[in-house]
């Protein structure tokens, strides 16, 4: 234990900073995102964040950034390939997202996943308070809770899964399912995005470990683990604040003038991932236009595809498929100077992102499976004028809270096309009523409530032996 080991320890695959190169070397910049902003105030009261610093950061020493202690974990190129690109992104990610791509099971990836989890555990155990609180994040580190528990039996260890937890039939495929479950059950509290995830987890713990269930509690090998649903949210106020900035308002107006004129603006913003249903969304737009070719004059659909996991073949393939559908739609329904689909393959600064949200009349979010989907919440937060319309897949965690959105089954092309039509033609009164209600829901649960709820539940738990 080091002298400064009091307070909360956060452990996630990545540190909450990005390395930005400049002419005299590099500097660290805080990564955008709700998880980071919700943790910063807590960590400033004492605490540390442990995570991988990224590919270009071998043997980095602990450092402070904006008053927070950051403890880097270095990964060798082979570990990045097997633990990260392999087991995390090509085994767990597809398996936990309805096997939308066949999960690949390779023993060398699994060995690397175990080794990297042990590496994280060693560094965390050395730096945390043995009876303190530690919060482990996400599917990259599912073995960590029990590895930490072995070293610090009295610690309050929480685990939060950002992605869905699959049903028994899918989870059953994993050759190392028992190890993964035992790894997670080292935690005192395990949080999921929805009650369905929590219930799937309890069912597999009973089925594959013979654990005993009592309500939300799981009893296994003399220990109790509590499970629950803790839907993540965003820093709502920071989005609302951005919508009040004259520079961002001007960007939104410009975007409207350039794109819309009096056409409705439909928007999609996603990491270019096969879980996000971008190809189905485009095919629904195509279905809508085939049935109503005149609508091509009434709307423009902007799709921002943020580059992601570009070295994984499934992602390259998805990118070409999306580009080919965009080309097909614009070839058939476009006219000189006016195309129905505008596609941007890039990262946008957060200010531009907000200006897009502000300009969009209709946000189209159609994942085939998604833990939560923060874009849905960011869009609602940015609609401070209570206008706008959210089309949302039933298969997102967000749909659980946002029942007033226009909910769709993304596999049902005719259904999505009809809902797009309904949204384009929707009257302002109905739009306002729905948006007001969505905004009301969002204000009840921002990311600060989320982290407080989780940490309070963890703090209240005694580390019990039964
Ligand atoms: C995982 C789970 C869960 C997107 N494009 C740009 C940009 N973004 C930001 C958005 C949003 C975030 O990325 C994406 O969050 P999502 O929730 O939509 O999706 P995942 O990345 O898959 O996240 C998900 C989440 O964890 C949290 O628990 O909701 O289900 O899969 O915040 O704003 N940000 C910037 N430029 C972009 O071009 N700056």
Short mmCIF file of C-alpha atoms and ligand atoms in Angstrom, two decimals:
data_model
loop_
_atom_site.label_atom_id
_atom_site.label_comp_id
_atom_site.label_asym_id
_atom_site.label_seq_id
_atom_site.Cartn_x
_atom_site.Cartn_y
_atom_site.Cartn_z
CA UNK A 1 0.00 0.00 0.00
CA UNK A 2 1.41 3.40 -0.96
CA UNK A 3 1.02 6.51 1.25
CA UNK A 4 -1.64 7.92 -1.09
CA UNK A 5 -3.68 4.75 -1.47
CA UNK A 6 -6.80 6.04 0.34
CA UNK A 7 -9.97 6.81 -1.61
CA UNK A 8 -11.58 5.24 -4.62
CA UNK A 9 -9.69 3.15 -7.17
CA UNK A 10 -11.16 3.01 -10.68
CA UNK A 11 -9.90 0.27 -12.97
CA UNK A 12 -10.82 0.29 -16.65
CA UNK A 13 -9.19 -0.95 -19.83
CA UNK A 14 -8.13 2.60 -20.77
CA UNK A 15 -6.89 5.56 -18.76
CA UNK A 16 -9.23 8.57 -18.99
CA UNK A 17 -6.71 10.52 -21.08
CA UNK A 18 -5.55 10.57 -24.68
CA UNK A 19 -2.03 11.24 -25.85
CA UNK A 20 -1.93 14.23 -28.19
CA UNK A 21 1.23 14.67 -30.24
CA UNK A 22 2.63 18.13 -30.92
CA UNK A 23 5.89 19.48 -32.31
CA UNK A 24 7.83 19.38 -29.00
CA UNK A 25 6.61 15.94 -27.98
CA UNK A 26 3.19 15.06 -26.60
CA UNK A 27 0.72 16.04 -23.89
CA UNK A 28 -2.21 14.31 -22.20
CA UNK A 29 -5.75 15.45 -22.79
CA UNK A 30 -8.78 14.29 -20.79
CA UNK A 31 -10.92 11.95 -22.88
CA UNK A 32 -14.45 13.16 -23.55
CA UNK A 33 -17.34 11.17 -22.12
CA UNK A 34 -19.68 10.82 -19.19
CA UNK A 35 -17.81 8.08 -17.35
CA UNK A 36 -14.73 10.26 -17.11
CA UNK A 37 -16.60 13.43 -16.15
CA UNK A 38 -18.65 11.64 -13.48
CA UNK A 39 -15.57 10.13 -11.90
CA UNK A 40 -13.37 13.22 -11.88
CA UNK A 41 -15.11 14.99 -8.94
CA UNK A 42 -15.02 11.76 -6.90
CA UNK A 43 -11.38 11.08 -7.69
CA UNK A 44 -10.29 14.63 -6.87
CA UNK A 45 -11.22 13.88 -3.26
CA UNK A 46 -8.48 11.24 -3.32
CA UNK A 47 -8.20 8.23 -5.51
CA UNK A 48 -6.64 6.89 -8.65
CA UNK A 49 -7.45 5.51 -12.08
CA UNK A 50 -5.64 2.43 -13.36
CA UNK A 51 -5.72 1.59 -17.07
CA UNK A 52 -3.83 1.02 -20.28
CA UNK A 53 -2.31 4.21 -21.70
CA UNK A 54 -2.66 3.16 -25.35
CA UNK A 55 -0.42 1.58 -27.96
CA UNK A 56 2.33 4.20 -27.99
CA UNK A 57 2.99 4.19 -24.28
CA UNK A 58 5.34 1.44 -23.22
CA UNK A 59 6.59 1.42 -19.60
CA UNK A 60 4.96 4.68 -18.63
CA UNK A 61 5.35 5.79 -14.97
CA UNK A 62 2.40 6.88 -12.80
CA UNK A 63 1.59 10.56 -13.31
CA UNK A 64 -0.90 13.22 -12.23
CA UNK A 65 -3.26 14.86 -14.67
CA UNK A 66 -5.76 17.54 -13.62
CA UNK A 67 -5.30 16.59 -9.93
CA UNK A 68 -5.94 12.90 -10.50
CA UNK A 69 -3.42 10.10 -10.04
CA UNK A 70 -3.17 7.97 -13.15
CA UNK A 71 -1.47 4.60 -12.98
CA UNK A 72 -0.71 3.18 -16.42
CA UNK A 73 -0.65 -0.51 -17.25
CA UNK A 74 1.70 -1.26 -20.14
CA UNK A 75 0.68 -3.83 -22.70
CA UNK A 76 3.04 -5.60 -25.08
CA UNK A 77 2.02 -5.62 -28.78
CA UNK A 78 1.19 -9.34 -28.50
CA UNK A 79 -1.11 -8.62 -25.53
CA UNK A 80 -2.85 -5.87 -27.48
CA UNK A 81 -3.43 -8.35 -30.28
CA UNK A 82 -4.64 -11.28 -28.16
CA UNK A 83 -6.22 -9.76 -25.04
CA UNK A 84 -7.68 -6.62 -26.64
CA UNK A 85 -8.28 -7.08 -30.39
CA UNK A 86 -8.79 -10.83 -29.95
CA UNK A 87 -10.56 -11.96 -26.78
CA UNK A 88 -12.21 -8.64 -25.89
CA UNK A 89 -13.24 -7.49 -29.37
CA UNK A 90 -13.70 -10.75 -31.28
CA UNK A 91 -14.83 -13.17 -28.58
CA UNK A 92 -16.66 -11.29 -25.83
CA UNK A 93 -17.97 -8.32 -27.84
CA UNK A 94 -19.89 -10.40 -30.44
CA UNK A 95 -20.92 -13.07 -27.90
CA UNK A 96 -22.43 -10.44 -25.58
CA UNK A 97 -24.16 -8.71 -28.51
CA UNK A 98 -26.47 -11.53 -29.62
CA UNK A 99 -23.65 -13.21 -31.62
CA UNK A 100 -24.30 -10.73 -34.44
CA UNK A 101 -20.96 -11.97 -35.77
CA UNK A 102 -19.75 -15.47 -34.88
CA UNK A 103 -17.63 -15.17 -31.71
CA UNK A 104 -14.16 -16.68 -32.17
CA UNK A 105 -12.76 -18.90 -29.44
CA UNK A 106 -8.97 -19.21 -29.34
CA UNK A 107 -7.06 -20.59 -26.40
CA UNK A 108 -4.11 -18.24 -26.98
CA UNK A 109 -6.45 -15.23 -26.76
CA UNK A 110 -7.93 -16.60 -23.54
CA UNK A 111 -4.47 -17.15 -22.01
CA UNK A 112 -3.56 -13.59 -22.85
CA UNK A 113 -6.85 -12.30 -21.36
CA UNK A 114 -6.03 -14.14 -18.11
CA UNK A 115 -2.47 -12.80 -18.06
CA UNK A 116 -3.51 -9.22 -18.69
CA UNK A 117 -6.21 -9.42 -16.00
CA UNK A 118 -3.50 -10.70 -13.61
CA UNK A 119 -1.25 -7.83 -14.62
CA UNK A 120 -4.01 -5.30 -13.84
CA UNK A 121 -4.71 -7.10 -10.54
CA UNK A 122 -1.09 -6.90 -9.42
CA UNK A 123 -0.84 -3.18 -10.12
CA UNK A 124 -4.22 -2.47 -8.56
CA UNK A 125 -3.51 -4.53 -5.44
CA UNK A 126 -0.24 -2.65 -4.88
CA UNK A 127 -1.85 0.76 -5.22
CA UNK A 128 -5.21 0.48 -3.47
CA UNK A 129 -6.28 0.55 0.15
CA UNK A 130 -6.79 -3.12 1.20
CA UNK A 131 -10.07 -2.22 2.86
CA UNK A 132 -10.95 0.56 0.43
CA UNK A 133 -13.37 0.80 -2.46
CA UNK A 134 -12.51 -0.21 -5.96
CA UNK A 135 -14.69 0.01 -9.08
CA UNK A 136 -13.83 -2.24 -12.04
CA UNK A 137 -15.30 -1.39 -15.45
CA UNK A 138 -16.40 -3.53 -18.33
CA UNK A 139 -15.89 -6.71 -20.26
CA UNK A 140 -12.13 -6.41 -20.69
CA UNK A 141 -11.62 -7.05 -16.97
CA UNK A 142 -14.15 -9.65 -15.92
CA UNK A 143 -11.59 -11.79 -14.06
CA UNK A 144 -10.31 -8.87 -12.03
CA UNK A 145 -12.82 -8.82 -9.13
CA UNK A 146 -11.87 -12.30 -7.87
CA UNK A 147 -8.13 -11.74 -8.51
CA UNK A 148 -8.33 -8.63 -6.34
CA UNK A 149 -10.48 -10.37 -3.73
CA UNK A 150 -7.75 -13.02 -3.26
CA UNK A 151 -5.32 -10.28 -2.27
CA UNK A 152 -7.67 -7.93 -0.43
CA UNK A 153 -10.50 -9.97 1.12
CA UNK A 154 -11.91 -6.93 2.97
CA UNK A 155 -12.06 -4.56 -0.03
CA UNK A 156 -15.35 -3.24 -1.39
CA UNK A 157 -15.12 -4.30 -5.00
CA UNK A 158 -17.72 -3.17 -7.50
CA UNK A 159 -18.00 -4.23 -11.14
CA UNK A 160 -20.04 -2.51 -13.86
CA UNK A 161 -20.70 -4.05 -17.27
CA UNK A 162 -21.26 -1.39 -19.96
CA UNK A 163 -22.46 -3.87 -22.58
CA UNK A 164 -25.43 -6.28 -22.42
CA UNK A 165 -25.10 -9.55 -20.51
CA UNK A 166 -26.33 -12.30 -22.86
CA UNK A 167 -29.01 -14.91 -22.20
CA UNK A 168 -28.04 -18.42 -21.11
CA UNK A 169 -28.20 -20.02 -24.60
CA UNK A 170 -25.52 -17.64 -25.88
CA UNK A 171 -23.32 -17.41 -22.81
CA UNK A 172 -23.27 -21.22 -22.74
CA UNK A 173 -21.04 -21.21 -25.86
CA UNK A 174 -18.08 -19.71 -24.02
CA UNK A 175 -15.55 -22.48 -23.28
CA UNK A 176 -14.32 -20.53 -20.23
CA UNK A 177 -17.76 -19.56 -18.91
CA UNK A 178 -17.15 -20.91 -15.39
CA UNK A 179 -13.91 -18.93 -15.01
CA UNK A 180 -15.51 -15.74 -16.24
CA UNK A 181 -18.43 -16.03 -13.83
CA UNK A 182 -16.17 -16.86 -10.91
CA UNK A 183 -14.05 -13.87 -11.86
CA UNK A 184 -17.01 -11.49 -11.70
CA UNK A 185 -18.34 -12.99 -8.47
CA UNK A 186 -15.27 -11.72 -6.61
CA UNK A 187 -17.16 -8.41 -6.59
CA UNK A 188 -19.48 -7.33 -3.76
CA UNK A 189 -21.78 -5.56 -6.24
CA UNK A 190 -22.22 -6.18 -9.97
CA UNK A 191 -24.08 -3.52 -11.95
CA UNK A 192 -25.75 -3.93 -15.34
CA UNK A 193 -27.37 -1.45 -17.71
CA UNK A 194 -30.81 -3.08 -17.46
CA UNK A 195 -32.73 -5.50 -15.22
CA UNK A 196 -32.56 -8.03 -18.13
CA UNK A 197 -28.74 -8.10 -17.99
CA UNK A 198 -28.81 -8.58 -14.23
CA UNK A 199 -31.35 -11.37 -14.49
CA UNK A 200 -29.42 -13.14 -17.31
CA UNK A 201 -26.33 -13.06 -15.10
CA UNK A 202 -28.11 -14.52 -12.07
CA UNK A 203 -29.54 -17.30 -14.24
CA UNK A 204 -26.15 -18.36 -15.62
CA UNK A 205 -24.55 -18.18 -12.17
CA UNK A 206 -27.20 -20.60 -10.91
CA UNK A 207 -26.98 -22.84 -13.96
CA UNK A 208 -23.21 -23.10 -14.49
CA UNK A 209 -21.88 -22.60 -10.96
CA UNK A 210 -24.73 -24.02 -8.91
CA UNK A 211 -24.83 -20.66 -7.07
CA UNK A 212 -27.79 -19.97 -4.79
CA UNK A 213 -30.06 -17.05 -5.57
CA UNK A 214 -32.00 -14.94 -3.11
CA UNK A 215 -33.73 -12.06 -4.89
CA UNK A 216 -30.92 -9.93 -6.36
CA UNK A 217 -28.26 -11.64 -4.26
CA UNK A 218 -26.04 -14.50 -5.36
CA UNK A 219 -24.40 -16.80 -2.82
CA UNK A 220 -21.33 -18.67 -4.00
CA UNK A 221 -18.46 -20.28 -2.09
CA UNK A 222 -19.33 -18.59 1.17
CA UNK A 223 -19.63 -15.10 -0.28
CA UNK A 224 -22.53 -12.92 -1.22
CA UNK A 225 -22.62 -10.77 -4.37
CA UNK A 226 -25.39 -8.27 -4.96
CA UNK A 227 -26.57 -7.60 -8.51
CA UNK A 228 -28.64 -4.75 -9.88
CA UNK A 229 -29.58 -2.49 -12.74
CA UNK A 230 -27.78 0.88 -12.85
CA UNK A 231 -28.59 2.52 -16.20
CA UNK A 232 -25.70 4.81 -17.15
CA UNK A 233 -26.42 8.36 -18.25
CA UNK A 234 -24.64 11.52 -19.40
CA UNK A 235 -23.53 14.85 -17.99
CA UNK A 236 -26.83 16.43 -19.08
CA UNK A 237 -25.97 19.91 -17.82
CA UNK A 238 -22.76 20.06 -19.88
CA UNK A 239 -24.74 19.30 -23.08
CA UNK A 240 -27.35 21.89 -22.18
CA UNK A 241 -24.61 24.41 -21.50
CA UNK A 242 -23.10 23.76 -24.95
CA UNK A 243 -26.46 24.45 -26.63
CA UNK A 244 -26.42 27.93 -25.05
CA UNK A 245 -23.05 28.87 -26.59
CA UNK A 246 -23.48 31.34 -29.47
CA UNK A 247 -20.68 29.65 -31.46
CA UNK A 248 -22.45 26.26 -31.33
CA UNK A 249 -25.84 27.83 -32.09
CA UNK A 250 -24.27 29.48 -35.15
CA UNK A 251 -22.84 26.14 -36.30
CA UNK A 252 -26.28 24.52 -35.98
CA UNK A 253 -27.92 27.33 -37.99
CA UNK A 254 -25.27 27.06 -40.68
CA UNK A 255 -25.71 23.31 -40.90
CA UNK A 256 -29.46 23.76 -41.27
CA UNK A 257 -29.05 26.38 -43.98
CA UNK A 258 -26.45 24.31 -45.88
CA UNK A 259 -28.31 21.03 -45.64
CA UNK A 260 -31.89 21.48 -44.87
CA UNK A 261 -33.35 24.59 -46.35
CA UNK A 262 -36.85 23.52 -45.52
CA UNK A 263 -36.03 19.82 -45.72
CA UNK A 264 -36.26 17.74 -42.54
CA UNK A 265 -32.85 16.70 -41.21
CA UNK A 266 -32.54 13.07 -40.11
CA UNK A 267 -29.37 12.12 -38.25
CA UNK A 268 -27.43 9.01 -37.26
CA UNK A 269 -24.20 9.15 -35.23
CA UNK A 270 -22.45 5.94 -34.27
CA UNK A 271 -19.12 4.25 -33.90
CA UNK A 272 -18.87 2.24 -37.08
CA UNK A 273 -19.80 -1.02 -35.38
CA UNK A 274 -21.95 -3.89 -36.63
CA UNK A 275 -24.00 -3.73 -33.42
CA UNK A 276 -25.26 -0.24 -34.26
CA UNK A 277 -27.49 -1.34 -37.15
CA UNK A 278 -26.29 1.38 -39.56
CA UNK A 279 -26.77 -0.85 -42.61
CA UNK A 280 -30.34 -1.79 -41.56
CA UNK A 281 -31.11 1.92 -41.02
CA UNK A 282 -29.91 2.78 -44.52
CA UNK A 283 -31.94 -0.05 -45.99
CA UNK A 284 -35.00 1.27 -44.16
CA UNK A 285 -34.36 4.70 -45.70
CA UNK A 286 -34.11 2.99 -49.08
CA UNK A 287 -37.39 1.11 -48.42
CA UNK A 288 -39.06 4.41 -47.51
CA UNK A 289 -37.84 6.07 -50.71
CA UNK A 290 -38.84 3.17 -52.93
CA UNK A 291 -42.40 3.45 -51.57
CA UNK A 292 -42.39 7.29 -51.59
CA UNK A 293 -39.86 8.62 -54.15
CA UNK A 294 -41.19 12.17 -53.69
CA UNK A 295 -39.92 12.20 -50.12
CA UNK A 296 -36.37 12.52 -51.50
CA UNK A 297 -37.10 16.25 -51.75
CA UNK A 298 -38.46 16.47 -48.23
CA UNK A 299 -35.57 15.17 -46.14
CA UNK A 300 -31.84 14.62 -45.95
CA UNK A 301 -30.31 11.87 -43.85
CA UNK A 302 -26.85 12.52 -42.39
CA UNK A 303 -24.92 9.52 -41.12
CA UNK A 304 -21.73 10.11 -39.16
CA UNK A 305 -19.72 6.90 -38.90
CA UNK A 306 -16.93 7.25 -36.36
CA UNK A 307 -13.91 5.07 -37.25
CA UNK A 308 -13.58 2.15 -34.83
CA UNK A 309 -11.54 -1.10 -34.58
CA UNK A 310 -10.36 -0.61 -38.15
CA UNK A 311 -7.93 -3.54 -38.01
CA UNK A 312 -10.74 -6.07 -37.38
CA UNK A 313 -11.97 -7.63 -40.69
CA UNK A 314 -15.69 -7.51 -39.73
CA UNK A 315 -15.40 -3.73 -39.34
CA UNK A 316 -13.67 -3.21 -42.70
CA UNK A 317 -16.38 -5.29 -44.34
CA UNK A 318 -19.12 -3.29 -42.64
CA UNK A 319 -17.59 -0.04 -43.82
CA UNK A 320 -17.63 -1.14 -47.48
CA UNK A 321 -21.18 -2.44 -47.15
CA UNK A 322 -22.38 0.89 -45.73
CA UNK A 323 -20.58 2.85 -48.46
CA UNK A 324 -22.13 0.67 -51.11
CA UNK A 325 -25.70 1.14 -49.76
CA UNK A 326 -25.17 4.93 -49.53
CA UNK A 327 -23.97 4.94 -53.16
CA UNK A 328 -26.94 2.84 -54.26
CA UNK A 329 -29.50 5.14 -52.56
CA UNK A 330 -27.92 8.36 -53.81
CA UNK A 331 -27.45 6.93 -57.32
CA UNK A 332 -31.12 6.08 -57.53
CA UNK A 333 -32.79 8.96 -55.67
CA UNK A 334 -30.28 11.83 -55.90
CA UNK A 335 -30.27 14.74 -58.29
CA UNK A 336 -27.46 17.12 -59.22
CA UNK A 337 -26.79 19.19 -56.09
CA UNK A 338 -29.13 17.14 -53.86
CA UNK A 339 -28.63 13.67 -52.44
CA UNK A 340 -30.86 12.03 -49.81
CA UNK A 341 -27.95 10.56 -47.80
CA UNK A 342 -24.85 12.43 -46.67
CA UNK A 343 -22.25 10.12 -45.14
CA UNK A 344 -19.27 11.30 -43.09
CA UNK A 345 -16.62 8.81 -42.01
CA UNK A 346 -14.77 10.69 -39.28
CA UNK A 347 -14.53 11.81 -35.68
CA UNK A 348 -16.19 15.12 -34.89
CA UNK A 349 -15.24 17.54 -32.11
CA UNK A 350 -17.85 17.46 -29.35
CA UNK A 351 -18.99 21.02 -30.21
CA UNK A 352 -19.83 19.96 -33.79
CA UNK A 353 -21.58 16.88 -32.47
CA UNK A 354 -23.86 19.08 -30.37
CA UNK A 355 -24.53 21.39 -33.32
CA UNK A 356 -25.62 18.32 -35.34
CA UNK A 357 -27.93 17.24 -32.51
CA UNK A 358 -29.39 20.75 -32.38
CA UNK A 359 -29.95 20.90 -36.13
CA UNK A 360 -31.51 17.44 -36.46
CA UNK A 361 -35.31 17.16 -36.61
CA UNK A 362 -35.19 13.39 -36.24
CA UNK A 363 -32.52 11.23 -34.62
CA UNK A 364 -32.44 7.67 -35.94
CA UNK A 365 -30.88 5.13 -33.57
CA UNK A 366 -31.32 1.53 -34.64
CA UNK A 367 -28.79 -0.78 -32.94
CA UNK A 368 -29.37 -4.51 -33.19
CA UNK A 369 -28.11 -4.68 -29.60
CA UNK A 370 -26.62 -1.94 -27.39
CA UNK A 371 -25.88 -1.82 -23.65
CA UNK A 372 -27.33 1.67 -23.28
CA UNK A 373 -26.65 4.08 -26.22
CA UNK A 374 -25.54 7.44 -24.93
CA UNK A 375 -26.12 9.16 -28.28
CA UNK A 376 -29.89 8.87 -27.61
CA UNK A 377 -29.46 10.65 -24.28
CA UNK A 378 -27.13 13.30 -25.73
CA UNK A 379 -29.66 14.11 -28.46
CA UNK A 380 -32.46 14.54 -25.92
CA UNK A 381 -30.19 16.69 -23.71
CA UNK A 382 -29.38 18.94 -26.68
CA UNK A 383 -33.05 19.55 -27.51
CA UNK A 384 -33.47 22.36 -24.99
CA UNK A 385 -36.24 23.85 -27.16
CA UNK A 386 -38.25 20.62 -26.63
CA UNK A 387 -38.46 20.01 -30.37
CA UNK A 388 -37.15 17.03 -32.28
CA UNK A 389 -38.04 13.38 -32.54
CA UNK A 390 -36.20 10.26 -31.40
CA UNK A 391 -36.51 6.96 -33.26
CA UNK A 392 -34.99 4.31 -31.03
CA UNK A 393 -34.36 0.58 -31.32
CA UNK A 394 -36.09 -1.65 -28.78
CA UNK A 395 -32.78 -3.46 -28.41
CA UNK A 396 -30.94 -0.62 -26.66
CA UNK A 397 -30.73 -0.20 -22.90
CA UNK A 398 -31.99 3.35 -23.44
CA UNK A 399 -35.33 2.03 -24.73
CA UNK A 400 -36.03 0.73 -21.25
CA UNK A 401 -36.20 4.30 -19.94
CA UNK A 402 -37.23 6.14 -23.12
CA UNK A 403 -40.64 4.60 -23.77
CA UNK A 404 -41.88 7.90 -25.28
CA UNK A 405 -39.46 7.60 -28.19
CA UNK A 406 -40.73 6.05 -31.42
CA UNK A 407 -39.57 2.52 -30.64
CA UNK A 408 -38.68 0.24 -33.54
CA UNK A 409 -37.53 -3.28 -34.24
CA UNK A 410 -34.49 -2.59 -36.48
CA UNK A 411 -34.83 -5.97 -38.23
CA UNK A 412 -38.28 -4.97 -39.51
CA UNK A 413 -37.43 -2.81 -42.53
CA UNK A 414 -41.06 -1.99 -43.35
CA UNK A 415 -41.73 -1.14 -39.72
CA UNK A 416 -38.74 1.23 -39.53
CA UNK A 417 -39.66 2.78 -42.90
CA UNK A 418 -43.22 3.41 -41.62
CA UNK A 419 -41.87 4.95 -38.42
CA UNK A 420 -39.54 7.20 -40.45
CA UNK A 421 -42.59 8.32 -42.44
CA UNK A 422 -44.54 8.93 -39.23
CA UNK A 423 -41.65 11.00 -37.81
CA UNK A 424 -41.28 13.10 -40.97
CA UNK A 425 -45.00 13.87 -40.94
CA UNK A 426 -45.37 14.23 -37.16
CA UNK A 427 -47.09 17.38 -35.95
CA UNK A 428 -45.27 19.73 -33.59
CA UNK A 429 -47.67 19.16 -30.70
CA UNK A 430 -47.07 15.41 -30.59
CA UNK A 431 -43.32 15.92 -31.09
CA UNK A 432 -43.18 18.36 -28.15
CA UNK A 433 -45.21 16.13 -25.88
CA UNK A 434 -42.89 13.19 -26.50
CA UNK A 435 -39.70 15.27 -26.22
CA UNK A 436 -40.81 16.93 -22.98
CA UNK A 437 -41.42 13.57 -21.46
CA UNK A 438 -38.03 12.22 -22.64
CA UNK A 439 -36.28 15.28 -21.21
CA UNK A 440 -38.10 14.82 -17.93
CA UNK A 441 -36.84 11.23 -17.72
CA UNK A 442 -33.30 12.29 -18.59
CA UNK A 443 -33.24 14.92 -15.86
CA UNK A 444 -34.13 12.30 -13.28
CA UNK A 445 -30.97 10.29 -14.00
CA UNK A 446 -27.75 12.00 -15.07
CA UNK A 447 -24.32 10.39 -14.90
CA UNK A 448 -23.67 11.88 -11.46
CA UNK A 449 -26.79 10.17 -10.10
CA UNK A 450 -25.62 6.97 -11.77
CA UNK A 451 -22.16 6.92 -10.17
CA UNK A 452 -23.54 8.07 -6.81
CA UNK A 453 -26.18 5.32 -6.80
CA UNK A 454 -23.62 2.67 -7.65
CA UNK A 455 -21.05 3.83 -5.11
CA UNK A 456 -23.66 4.25 -2.39
CA UNK A 457 -24.97 0.74 -2.97
CA UNK A 458 -21.41 -0.54 -2.85
CA UNK A 459 -20.62 1.49 0.28
CA UNK A 460 -23.66 0.15 2.09
CA UNK A 461 -22.66 -3.44 1.51
CA UNK A 462 -20.82 -5.23 4.19
CA UNK A 463 -18.20 -7.65 3.02
CA UNK A 464 -20.02 -10.63 4.43
CA UNK A 465 -19.16 -14.28 4.76
CA UNK A 466 -22.16 -16.54 4.89
C1 LIG B 1 -20.40 1.43 -24.73
C2 LIG B 1 -21.64 0.55 -24.93
C3 LIG B 1 -22.96 2.19 -23.58
C4 LIG B 1 -19.54 9.39 -31.02
N1 LIG B 1 -19.05 9.97 -32.12
C5 LIG B 1 -18.29 10.99 -31.72
C6 LIG B 1 -18.32 11.02 -30.33
N2 LIG B 1 -19.09 10.03 -29.94
C7 LIG B 1 -19.40 9.72 -28.53
C8 LIG B 1 -20.85 9.97 -28.27
C9 LIG B 1 -21.13 9.06 -27.10
C10 LIG B 1 -20.13 7.94 -27.28
O1 LIG B 1 -19.18 8.37 -28.25
C11 LIG B 1 -20.78 6.68 -27.82
O2 LIG B 1 -21.48 6.08 -26.79
P1 LIG B 1 -22.52 4.92 -27.02
O3 LIG B 1 -23.24 4.67 -25.76
O4 LIG B 1 -23.44 5.32 -28.11
O5 LIG B 1 -21.70 3.66 -27.54
P2 LIG B 1 -20.34 2.78 -27.25
O6 LIG B 1 -19.13 3.48 -27.68
O7 LIG B 1 -20.60 1.50 -27.94
O8 LIG B 1 -20.27 2.54 -25.65
C12 LIG B 1 -22.90 1.41 -24.90
C13 LIG B 1 -21.66 2.92 -23.31
O9 LIG B 1 -20.53 2.04 -23.40
C14 LIG B 1 -21.65 3.56 -21.92
O10 LIG B 1 -21.89 2.64 -20.91
O11 LIG B 1 -24.01 3.14 -23.69
O12 LIG B 1 -24.04 0.59 -25.01
O13 LIG B 1 -21.56 -0.15 -26.17
O14 LIG B 1 -20.84 9.70 -25.88
O15 LIG B 1 -21.01 11.34 -28.00
N3 LIG B 1 -17.67 11.92 -29.60
C15 LIG B 1 -16.95 12.86 -30.29
N4 LIG B 1 -16.86 12.86 -31.65
C16 LIG B 1 -17.51 11.94 -32.40
O16 LIG B 1 -17.42 11.96 -33.64
N5 LIG B 1 -16.31 13.80 -29.59
#
